[in-house]
Amino acid sequence: IFITGGTFDKSYNYLNGELFFKKTHLPEMLETSRCKLDIEVETLMMIDSLDIKSSDIKKIVSKCKNSKHKRIVITHGTDTLVNTAEAIAKEKLDKTIVLTGALIPYEFGNSSDGFFNLGCALSFVQTFEKGVYITMHGKYFNWNEVKKNKEKGVFEKKIKNRITIFKLILIKI
């Protein structure tokens, strides 16, 4: 598992209400869930995905490329998760890579989606064919068929082009 930060790992300052990074919650999450997989966890960075730079994405891609492992999970902020997935996919690696994140910090307890998303990512990375995928809220997507719907707070399949939209309209009529 490569950790990059994002809401997944944010902590909450109860005095001023700000979210910040202190440490990753992944080891605690794996222990709490009684995970029995042989997993290596490496923190690459702890940043909000809105602050991610091209050099950060290059580092993530490089780590995936140079990893001896054929199955990799990446925790990532949701705002630019698709962009990082695209950069990884362009490398056409002979690996299965699943990116996931959270909309609510793990530290918020039962209201966080992080635990469930991590579990899905760990399951999917073991079963999927090589490629780059995104999983959120029990759903999975090919990296190039997904978008974040910020109004609804979900990831959903994106419609590929206007012709597809036009065909869908005609079918409904």
PDB file of C-alpha atoms in Angstrom:
ATOM      1  CA  ILE A   1       0.000   0.000   0.000  1.00  0.00           C
ATOM      2  CA  PHE A   2       1.317   3.416  -0.967  1.00  0.00           C
ATOM      3  CA  ILE A   3      -0.031   6.267   1.143  1.00  0.00           C
ATOM      4  CA  THR A   4      -0.257   9.759  -0.312  1.00  0.00           C
ATOM      5  CA  GLY A   5      -2.485  11.521   2.203  1.00  0.00           C
ATOM      6  CA  GLY A   6      -5.887  12.893   1.312  1.00  0.00           C
ATOM      7  CA  THR A   7      -8.935  13.000   3.541  1.00  0.00           C
ATOM      8  CA  PHE A   8      -8.257   9.337   4.350  1.00  0.00           C
ATOM      9  CA  ASP A   9      -5.455  10.342   6.698  1.00  0.00           C
ATOM     10  CA  LYS A  10      -6.546  13.741   7.936  1.00  0.00           C
ATOM     11  CA  SER A  11      -6.807  14.453  11.640  1.00  0.00           C
ATOM     12  CA  TYR A  12      -9.150  16.951  13.258  1.00  0.00           C
ATOM     13  CA  ASN A  13      -8.187  19.849  15.498  1.00  0.00           C
ATOM     14  CA  TYR A  14     -11.086  20.064  17.962  1.00  0.00           C
ATOM     15  CA  LEU A  15     -10.035  23.572  19.062  1.00  0.00           C
ATOM     16  CA  ASN A  16     -10.157  25.371  15.730  1.00  0.00           C
ATOM     17  CA  GLY A  17     -11.994  22.849  13.529  1.00  0.00           C
ATOM     18  CA  GLU A  18      -9.176  22.491  11.010  1.00  0.00           C
ATOM     19  CA  LEU A  19      -8.147  19.265   9.330  1.00  0.00           C
ATOM     20  CA  PHE A  20      -4.433  18.479   9.214  1.00  0.00           C
ATOM     21  CA  PHE A  21      -1.966  15.634   8.706  1.00  0.00           C
ATOM     22  CA  LYS A  22      -0.262  14.068  11.687  1.00  0.00           C
ATOM     23  CA  LYS A  23       0.333  10.411  10.789  1.00  0.00           C
ATOM     24  CA  THR A  24      -1.235   7.764   8.613  1.00  0.00           C
ATOM     25  CA  HIS A  25      -4.097   5.770  10.056  1.00  0.00           C
ATOM     26  CA  LEU A  26      -3.454   2.756   7.812  1.00  0.00           C
ATOM     27  CA  PRO A  27      -1.590   0.511  10.290  1.00  0.00           C
ATOM     28  CA  GLU A  28      -4.360   1.061  12.848  1.00  0.00           C
ATOM     29  CA  MET A  29      -7.028   0.378  10.233  1.00  0.00           C
ATOM     30  CA  LEU A  30      -5.368  -2.866   9.151  1.00  0.00           C
ATOM     31  CA  GLU A  31      -4.973  -3.997  12.765  1.00  0.00           C
ATOM     32  CA  THR A  32      -8.532  -3.071  13.736  1.00  0.00           C
ATOM     33  CA  SER A  33      -9.935  -4.914  10.727  1.00  0.00           C
ATOM     34  CA  ARG A  34      -7.848  -7.987  11.643  1.00  0.00           C
ATOM     35  CA  CYS A  35      -6.370  -8.017   8.154  1.00  0.00           C
ATOM     36  CA  LYS A  36      -4.356 -11.198   7.574  1.00  0.00           C
ATOM     37  CA  LEU A  37      -2.816 -10.192   4.242  1.00  0.00           C
ATOM     38  CA  ASP A  38       0.944  -9.878   3.922  1.00  0.00           C
ATOM     39  CA  ILE A  39       1.109  -6.135   3.280  1.00  0.00           C
ATOM     40  CA  GLU A  40       3.908  -3.612   3.100  1.00  0.00           C
ATOM     41  CA  VAL A  41       2.844  -0.046   3.831  1.00  0.00           C
ATOM     42  CA  GLU A  42       4.894   2.907   2.636  1.00  0.00           C
ATOM     43  CA  THR A  43       4.054   6.556   3.127  1.00  0.00           C
ATOM     44  CA  LEU A  44       5.060   8.488   0.023  1.00  0.00           C
ATOM     45  CA  MET A  45       3.623  11.815   1.142  1.00  0.00           C
ATOM     46  CA  MET A  46       0.915  13.249   3.358  1.00  0.00           C
ATOM     47  CA  ILE A  47      -0.785  15.966   1.335  1.00  0.00           C
ATOM     48  CA  ASP A  48      -4.230  17.069   0.290  1.00  0.00           C
ATOM     49  CA  SER A  49      -4.787  16.047  -3.315  1.00  0.00           C
ATOM     50  CA  LEU A  50      -5.651  19.638  -4.232  1.00  0.00           C
ATOM     51  CA  ASP A  51      -2.043  20.462  -3.322  1.00  0.00           C
ATOM     52  CA  ILE A  52      -0.525  17.645  -5.354  1.00  0.00           C
ATOM     53  CA  LYS A  53       2.106  18.742  -7.883  1.00  0.00           C
ATOM     54  CA  SER A  54       3.329  17.058 -11.039  1.00  0.00           C
ATOM     55  CA  SER A  55       6.507  16.090  -9.151  1.00  0.00           C
ATOM     56  CA  ASP A  56       4.339  14.286  -6.565  1.00  0.00           C
ATOM     57  CA  ILE A  57       2.495  12.392  -9.292  1.00  0.00           C
ATOM     58  CA  LYS A  58       5.826  11.467 -10.886  1.00  0.00           C
ATOM     59  CA  LYS A  59       6.967  10.088  -7.522  1.00  0.00           C
ATOM     60  CA  ILE A  60       3.830   7.948  -7.216  1.00  0.00           C
ATOM     61  CA  VAL A  61       4.231   6.669 -10.780  1.00  0.00           C
ATOM     62  CA  SER A  62       7.910   5.923 -10.178  1.00  0.00           C
ATOM     63  CA  LYS A  63       7.135   3.987  -6.989  1.00  0.00           C
ATOM     64  CA  CYS A  64       4.546   1.892  -8.837  1.00  0.00           C
ATOM     65  CA  LYS A  65       6.904   1.308 -11.735  1.00  0.00           C
ATOM     66  CA  ASN A  66       9.859   0.302  -9.558  1.00  0.00           C
ATOM     67  CA  SER A  67       7.941  -1.741  -6.992  1.00  0.00           C
ATOM     68  CA  LYS A  68       8.688  -5.450  -6.961  1.00  0.00           C
ATOM     69  CA  HIS A  69       5.009  -6.023  -6.178  1.00  0.00           C
ATOM     70  CA  LYS A  70       2.479  -6.804  -8.915  1.00  0.00           C
ATOM     71  CA  ARG A  71      -0.518  -5.719  -6.823  1.00  0.00           C
ATOM     72  CA  ILE A  72      -0.593  -2.221  -5.349  1.00  0.00           C
ATOM     73  CA  VAL A  73      -3.192  -0.184  -3.450  1.00  0.00           C
ATOM     74  CA  ILE A  74      -2.806   3.584  -3.290  1.00  0.00           C
ATOM     75  CA  THR A  75      -4.663   5.754  -0.796  1.00  0.00           C
ATOM     76  CA  HIS A  76      -5.146   9.180  -2.322  1.00  0.00           C
ATOM     77  CA  GLY A  77      -7.191  12.340  -1.983  1.00  0.00           C
ATOM     78  CA  THR A  78     -10.366  12.125  -4.039  1.00  0.00           C
ATOM     79  CA  ASP A  79     -10.159  15.466  -5.847  1.00  0.00           C
ATOM     80  CA  THR A  80      -7.240  14.459  -8.092  1.00  0.00           C
ATOM     81  CA  LEU A  81      -7.338  10.678  -7.723  1.00  0.00           C
ATOM     82  CA  VAL A  82      -8.426  10.218 -11.361  1.00  0.00           C
ATOM     83  CA  ASN A  83      -5.513  12.373 -12.596  1.00  0.00           C
ATOM     84  CA  THR A  84      -2.981  10.229 -10.749  1.00  0.00           C
ATOM     85  CA  ALA A  85      -4.658   7.047 -12.006  1.00  0.00           C
ATOM     86  CA  GLU A  86      -4.327   8.354 -15.568  1.00  0.00           C
ATOM     87  CA  ALA A  87      -0.619   9.090 -15.113  1.00  0.00           C
ATOM     88  CA  ILE A  88      -0.042   5.563 -13.797  1.00  0.00           C
ATOM     89  CA  ALA A  89      -2.101   3.992 -16.606  1.00  0.00           C
ATOM     90  CA  LYS A  90      -0.025   5.764 -19.261  1.00  0.00           C
ATOM     91  CA  GLU A  91       2.949   3.667 -18.133  1.00  0.00           C
ATOM     92  CA  LYS A  92       1.134   0.458 -19.147  1.00  0.00           C
ATOM     93  CA  LEU A  93       2.587  -1.452 -16.215  1.00  0.00           C
ATOM     94  CA  ASP A  94       2.176  -5.199 -15.913  1.00  0.00           C
ATOM     95  CA  LYS A  95       0.535  -4.730 -12.501  1.00  0.00           C
ATOM     96  CA  THR A  96      -2.830  -4.420 -10.825  1.00  0.00           C
ATOM     97  CA  ILE A  97      -3.148  -1.016  -9.177  1.00  0.00           C
ATOM     98  CA  VAL A  98      -6.211   0.133  -7.238  1.00  0.00           C
ATOM     99  CA  LEU A  99      -6.586   3.699  -5.988  1.00  0.00           C
ATOM    100  CA  THR A 100      -9.023   4.634  -3.258  1.00  0.00           C
ATOM    101  CA  GLY A 101      -9.742   7.476  -0.893  1.00  0.00           C
ATOM    102  CA  ALA A 102     -12.282   8.780   1.550  1.00  0.00           C
ATOM    103  CA  LEU A 103     -14.703  11.668   1.646  1.00  0.00           C
ATOM    104  CA  ILE A 104     -14.778  11.658   5.451  1.00  0.00           C
ATOM    105  CA  PRO A 105     -11.593  11.227   7.550  1.00  0.00           C
ATOM    106  CA  TYR A 106     -11.042   7.878   9.273  1.00  0.00           C
ATOM    107  CA  GLU A 107     -10.561   9.776  12.523  1.00  0.00           C
ATOM    108  CA  PHE A 108     -14.273  10.725  12.409  1.00  0.00           C
ATOM    109  CA  GLY A 109     -15.148   7.144  13.364  1.00  0.00           C
ATOM    110  CA  ASN A 110     -18.195   5.307  12.082  1.00  0.00           C
ATOM    111  CA  SER A 111     -19.171   8.110   9.715  1.00  0.00           C
ATOM    112  CA  SER A 112     -15.953   7.644   7.695  1.00  0.00           C
ATOM    113  CA  ASP A 113     -16.089   5.755   4.429  1.00  0.00           C
ATOM    114  CA  GLY A 114     -12.338   5.081   4.591  1.00  0.00           C
ATOM    115  CA  PHE A 115     -12.553   1.698   6.283  1.00  0.00           C
ATOM    116  CA  PHE A 116     -14.987   0.311   3.716  1.00  0.00           C
ATOM    117  CA  ASN A 117     -13.077   1.787   0.780  1.00  0.00           C
ATOM    118  CA  LEU A 118      -9.796   0.296   2.017  1.00  0.00           C
ATOM    119  CA  GLY A 119     -11.433  -3.124   2.391  1.00  0.00           C
ATOM    120  CA  CYS A 120     -12.820  -2.939  -1.137  1.00  0.00           C
ATOM    121  CA  ALA A 121      -9.428  -1.889  -2.532  1.00  0.00           C
ATOM    122  CA  LEU A 122      -7.675  -4.787  -0.783  1.00  0.00           C
ATOM    123  CA  SER A 123     -10.233  -7.247  -2.131  1.00  0.00           C
ATOM    124  CA  PHE A 124     -10.225  -5.876  -5.670  1.00  0.00           C
ATOM    125  CA  VAL A 125      -6.436  -5.704  -5.962  1.00  0.00           C
ATOM    126  CA  GLN A 126      -6.287  -9.443  -5.256  1.00  0.00           C
ATOM    127  CA  THR A 127      -8.840 -10.403  -7.897  1.00  0.00           C
ATOM    128  CA  PHE A 128      -8.627  -7.955 -10.809  1.00  0.00           C
ATOM    129  CA  GLU A 129      -6.587  -8.457 -13.950  1.00  0.00           C
ATOM    130  CA  LYS A 130      -3.644  -6.120 -14.526  1.00  0.00           C
ATOM    131  CA  GLY A 131      -4.698  -2.518 -15.022  1.00  0.00           C
ATOM    132  CA  VAL A 132      -5.463   0.652 -13.097  1.00  0.00           C
ATOM    133  CA  TYR A 133      -8.725   0.917 -11.188  1.00  0.00           C
ATOM    134  CA  ILE A 134     -10.502   3.212  -8.769  1.00  0.00           C
ATOM    135  CA  THR A 135     -12.808   2.014  -6.018  1.00  0.00           C
ATOM    136  CA  MET A 136     -15.095   4.071  -3.849  1.00  0.00           C
ATOM    137  CA  HIS A 137     -18.166   3.062  -1.843  1.00  0.00           C
ATOM    138  CA  GLY A 138     -18.229  -0.538  -3.012  1.00  0.00           C
ATOM    139  CA  LYS A 139     -18.054   0.296  -6.704  1.00  0.00           C
ATOM    140  CA  TYR A 140     -15.046  -0.076  -8.954  1.00  0.00           C
ATOM    141  CA  PHE A 141     -14.186   1.670 -12.185  1.00  0.00           C
ATOM    142  CA  ASN A 142     -11.558   1.485 -14.871  1.00  0.00           C
ATOM    143  CA  TRP A 143      -9.375   4.573 -14.451  1.00  0.00           C
ATOM    144  CA  ASN A 144     -10.653   6.146 -17.684  1.00  0.00           C
ATOM    145  CA  GLU A 145     -14.358   5.540 -17.090  1.00  0.00           C
ATOM    146  CA  VAL A 146     -14.879   7.418 -13.849  1.00  0.00           C
ATOM    147  CA  LYS A 147     -15.389  10.924 -12.561  1.00  0.00           C
ATOM    148  CA  LYS A 148     -16.023  12.462  -9.173  1.00  0.00           C
ATOM    149  CA  ASN A 149     -19.454  14.034  -8.919  1.00  0.00           C
ATOM    150  CA  LYS A 150     -18.726  16.788  -6.405  1.00  0.00           C
ATOM    151  CA  GLU A 151     -22.394  17.760  -6.095  1.00  0.00           C
ATOM    152  CA  LYS A 152     -23.464  14.272  -5.015  1.00  0.00           C
ATOM    153  CA  GLY A 153     -20.215  13.293  -3.263  1.00  0.00           C
ATOM    154  CA  VAL A 154     -19.838  10.079  -5.264  1.00  0.00           C
ATOM    155  CA  PHE A 155     -17.699   8.567  -7.971  1.00  0.00           C
ATOM    156  CA  GLU A 156     -19.646   7.530 -11.024  1.00  0.00           C
ATOM    157  CA  LYS A 157     -19.163   6.199 -14.510  1.00  0.00           C
ATOM    158  CA  LYS A 158     -18.562   9.043 -16.902  1.00  0.00           C
ATOM    159  CA  ILE A 159     -20.311   9.284 -20.237  1.00  0.00           C
ATOM    160  CA  LYS A 160     -17.641   9.061 -22.894  1.00  0.00           C
ATOM    161  CA  ASN A 161     -18.787  11.674 -25.396  1.00  0.00           C
ATOM    162  CA  ARG A 162     -21.680  13.709 -26.769  1.00  0.00           C
ATOM    163  CA  ILE A 163     -22.661  11.013 -29.271  1.00  0.00           C
ATOM    164  CA  THR A 164     -23.222   8.621 -26.376  1.00  0.00           C
ATOM    165  CA  ILE A 165     -25.357  11.241 -24.618  1.00  0.00           C
ATOM    166  CA  PHE A 166     -27.361  11.797 -27.805  1.00  0.00           C
ATOM    167  CA  LYS A 167     -27.957   8.031 -28.172  1.00  0.00           C
ATOM    168  CA  LEU A 168     -29.143   7.837 -24.556  1.00  0.00           C
ATOM    169  CA  ILE A 169     -31.579  10.699 -25.156  1.00  0.00           C
ATOM    170  CA  LEU A 170     -32.947   9.017 -28.283  1.00  0.00           C
ATOM    171  CA  ILE A 171     -33.423   5.733 -26.442  1.00  0.00           C
ATOM    172  CA  LYS A 172     -35.464   7.490 -23.738  1.00  0.00           C
ATOM    173  CA  ILE A 173     -37.639   9.265 -26.354  1.00  0.00           C
TER     174      ILE A 173
END
